[in-house]
mmCIF file of C-alpha atoms in Angstrom:
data_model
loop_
_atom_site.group_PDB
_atom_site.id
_atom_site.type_symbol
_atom_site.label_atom_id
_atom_site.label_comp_id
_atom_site.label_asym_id
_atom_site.label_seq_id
_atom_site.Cartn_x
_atom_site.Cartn_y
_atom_site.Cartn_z
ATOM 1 C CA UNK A 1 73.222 75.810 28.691
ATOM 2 C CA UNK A 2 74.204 72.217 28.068
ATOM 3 C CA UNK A 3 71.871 69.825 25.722
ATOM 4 C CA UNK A 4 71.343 67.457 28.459
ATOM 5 C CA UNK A 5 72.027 69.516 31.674
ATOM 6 C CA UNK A 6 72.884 72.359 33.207
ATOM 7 C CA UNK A 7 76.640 72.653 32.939
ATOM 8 C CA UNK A 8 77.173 72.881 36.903
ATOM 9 C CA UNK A 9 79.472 70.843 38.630
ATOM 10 C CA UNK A 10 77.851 68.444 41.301
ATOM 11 C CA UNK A 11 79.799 70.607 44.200
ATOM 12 C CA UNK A 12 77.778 73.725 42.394
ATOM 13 C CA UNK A 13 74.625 71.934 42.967
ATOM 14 C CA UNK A 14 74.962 71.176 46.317
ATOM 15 C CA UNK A 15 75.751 74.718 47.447
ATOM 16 C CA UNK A 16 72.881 76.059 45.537
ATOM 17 C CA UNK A 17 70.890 73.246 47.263
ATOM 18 C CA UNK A 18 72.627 73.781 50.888
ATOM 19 C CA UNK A 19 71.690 77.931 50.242
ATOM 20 C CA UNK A 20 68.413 77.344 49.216
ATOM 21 C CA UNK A 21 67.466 75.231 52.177
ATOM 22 C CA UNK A 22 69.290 77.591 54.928
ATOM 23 C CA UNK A 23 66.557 80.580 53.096
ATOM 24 C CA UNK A 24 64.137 78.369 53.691
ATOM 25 C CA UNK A 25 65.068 77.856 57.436
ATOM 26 C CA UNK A 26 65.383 81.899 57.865
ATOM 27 C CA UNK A 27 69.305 81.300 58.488
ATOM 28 C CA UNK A 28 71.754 83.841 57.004
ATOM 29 C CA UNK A 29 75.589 84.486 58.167
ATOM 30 C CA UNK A 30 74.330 87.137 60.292
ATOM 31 C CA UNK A 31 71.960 85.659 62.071
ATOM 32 C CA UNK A 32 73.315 82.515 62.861
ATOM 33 C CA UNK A 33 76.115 84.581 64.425
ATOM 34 C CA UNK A 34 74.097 86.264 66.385
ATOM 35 C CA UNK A 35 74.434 83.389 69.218
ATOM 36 C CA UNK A 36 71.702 84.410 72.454
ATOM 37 C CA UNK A 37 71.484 80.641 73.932
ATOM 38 C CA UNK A 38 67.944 79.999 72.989
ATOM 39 C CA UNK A 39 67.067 76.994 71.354
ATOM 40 C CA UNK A 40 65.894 77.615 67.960
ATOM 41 C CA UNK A 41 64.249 75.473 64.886
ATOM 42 C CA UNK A 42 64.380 75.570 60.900
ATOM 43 C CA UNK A 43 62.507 73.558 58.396
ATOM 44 C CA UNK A 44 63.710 72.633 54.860
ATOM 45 C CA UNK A 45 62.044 70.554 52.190
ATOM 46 C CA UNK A 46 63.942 68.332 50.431
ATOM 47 C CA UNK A 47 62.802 66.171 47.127
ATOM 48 C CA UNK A 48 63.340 62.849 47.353
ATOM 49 C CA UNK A 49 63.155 60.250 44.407
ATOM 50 C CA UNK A 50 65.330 57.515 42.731
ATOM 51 C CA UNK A 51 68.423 59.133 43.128
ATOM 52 C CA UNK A 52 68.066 61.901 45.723
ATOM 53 C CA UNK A 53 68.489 60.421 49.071
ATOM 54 C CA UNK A 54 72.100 61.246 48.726
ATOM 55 C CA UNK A 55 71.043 64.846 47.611
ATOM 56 C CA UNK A 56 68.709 64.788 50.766
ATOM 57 C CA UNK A 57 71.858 63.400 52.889
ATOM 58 C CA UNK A 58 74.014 65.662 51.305
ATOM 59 C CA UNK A 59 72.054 68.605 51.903
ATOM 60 C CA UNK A 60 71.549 68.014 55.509
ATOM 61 C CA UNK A 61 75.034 67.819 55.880
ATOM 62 C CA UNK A 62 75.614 70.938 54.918
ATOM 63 C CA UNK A 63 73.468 72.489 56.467
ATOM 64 C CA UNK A 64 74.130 70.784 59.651
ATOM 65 C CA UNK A 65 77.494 71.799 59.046
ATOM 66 C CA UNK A 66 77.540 75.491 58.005
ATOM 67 C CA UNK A 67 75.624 75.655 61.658
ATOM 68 C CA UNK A 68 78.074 74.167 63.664
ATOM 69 C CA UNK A 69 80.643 75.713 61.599
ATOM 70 C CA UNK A 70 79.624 79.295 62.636
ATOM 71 C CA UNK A 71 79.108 77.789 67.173
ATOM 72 C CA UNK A 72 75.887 76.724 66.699
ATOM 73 C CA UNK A 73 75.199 72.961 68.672
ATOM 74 C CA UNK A 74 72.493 70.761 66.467
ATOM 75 C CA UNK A 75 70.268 69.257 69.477
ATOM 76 C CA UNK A 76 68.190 67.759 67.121
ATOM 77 C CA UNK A 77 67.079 66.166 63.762
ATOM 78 C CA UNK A 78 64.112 64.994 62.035
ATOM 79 C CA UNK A 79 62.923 64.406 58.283
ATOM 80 C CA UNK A 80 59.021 63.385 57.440
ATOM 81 C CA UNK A 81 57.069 62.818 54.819
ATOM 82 C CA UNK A 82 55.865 65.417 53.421
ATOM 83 C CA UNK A 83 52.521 65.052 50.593
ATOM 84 C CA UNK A 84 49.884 62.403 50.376
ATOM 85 C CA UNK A 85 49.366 59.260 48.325
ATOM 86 C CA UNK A 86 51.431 56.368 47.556
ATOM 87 C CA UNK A 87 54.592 58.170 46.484
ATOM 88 C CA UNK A 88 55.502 60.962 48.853
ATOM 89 C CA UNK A 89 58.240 63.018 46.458
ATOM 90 C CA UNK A 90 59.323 65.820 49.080
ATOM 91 C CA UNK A 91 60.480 65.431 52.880
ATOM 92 C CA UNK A 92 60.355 67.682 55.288
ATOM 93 C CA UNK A 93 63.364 68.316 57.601
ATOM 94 C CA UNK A 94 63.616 69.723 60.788
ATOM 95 C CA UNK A 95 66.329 70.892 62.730
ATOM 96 C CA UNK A 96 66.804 72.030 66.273
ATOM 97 C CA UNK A 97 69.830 73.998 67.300
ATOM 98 C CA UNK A 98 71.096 76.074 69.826
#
């Protein structure tokens, strides 16, 4: 472990980030293969802060893209506040694909 970080590349970071956030949406290889026509939803939180806007853009992009990727149509996309109080430090994003 580094003295002032982790030692992971930033393309590390992002797949660890992209992973977590398609566990958190119930998505794995197989069953985002597993194609039936219904229209289905996932939710991921993402932190926002100074700097992580472009983590939270970042992160939606991959996981937008791993589902389309394996035939899956995005239909929709939303990201909300999550928290309460003057400084909301997570979002919540929601995704709707077939």
């Amino acid at each position: 472990m580094g003295l002032f970080g982790s030692g992971k590349s930033d393309e590390e970071k992002l797949q660890e980030r992209v992973a977590k956030a398609l566990d958190e949406m119930g998505v794995t290889v197989e069953s985002v293969a597993e194609k039936d026509g219904a229209l289905h939803v996932g939710c991921f939180q993402g932190s926002s802060g100074l700097t992580s806007y472009k983590n939270l853009s970042l992160t939606m992009e991959g996981v937008i893209g791993f589902l389309q990727q394996n035939g899956r149509e995005i239909v929709d996309v939303k990201v909300n506040p999550c928290g309460s109080g003057d400084t909301v430090m997570s979002q919540l994003v929601t995704v709707l694909y077939r």
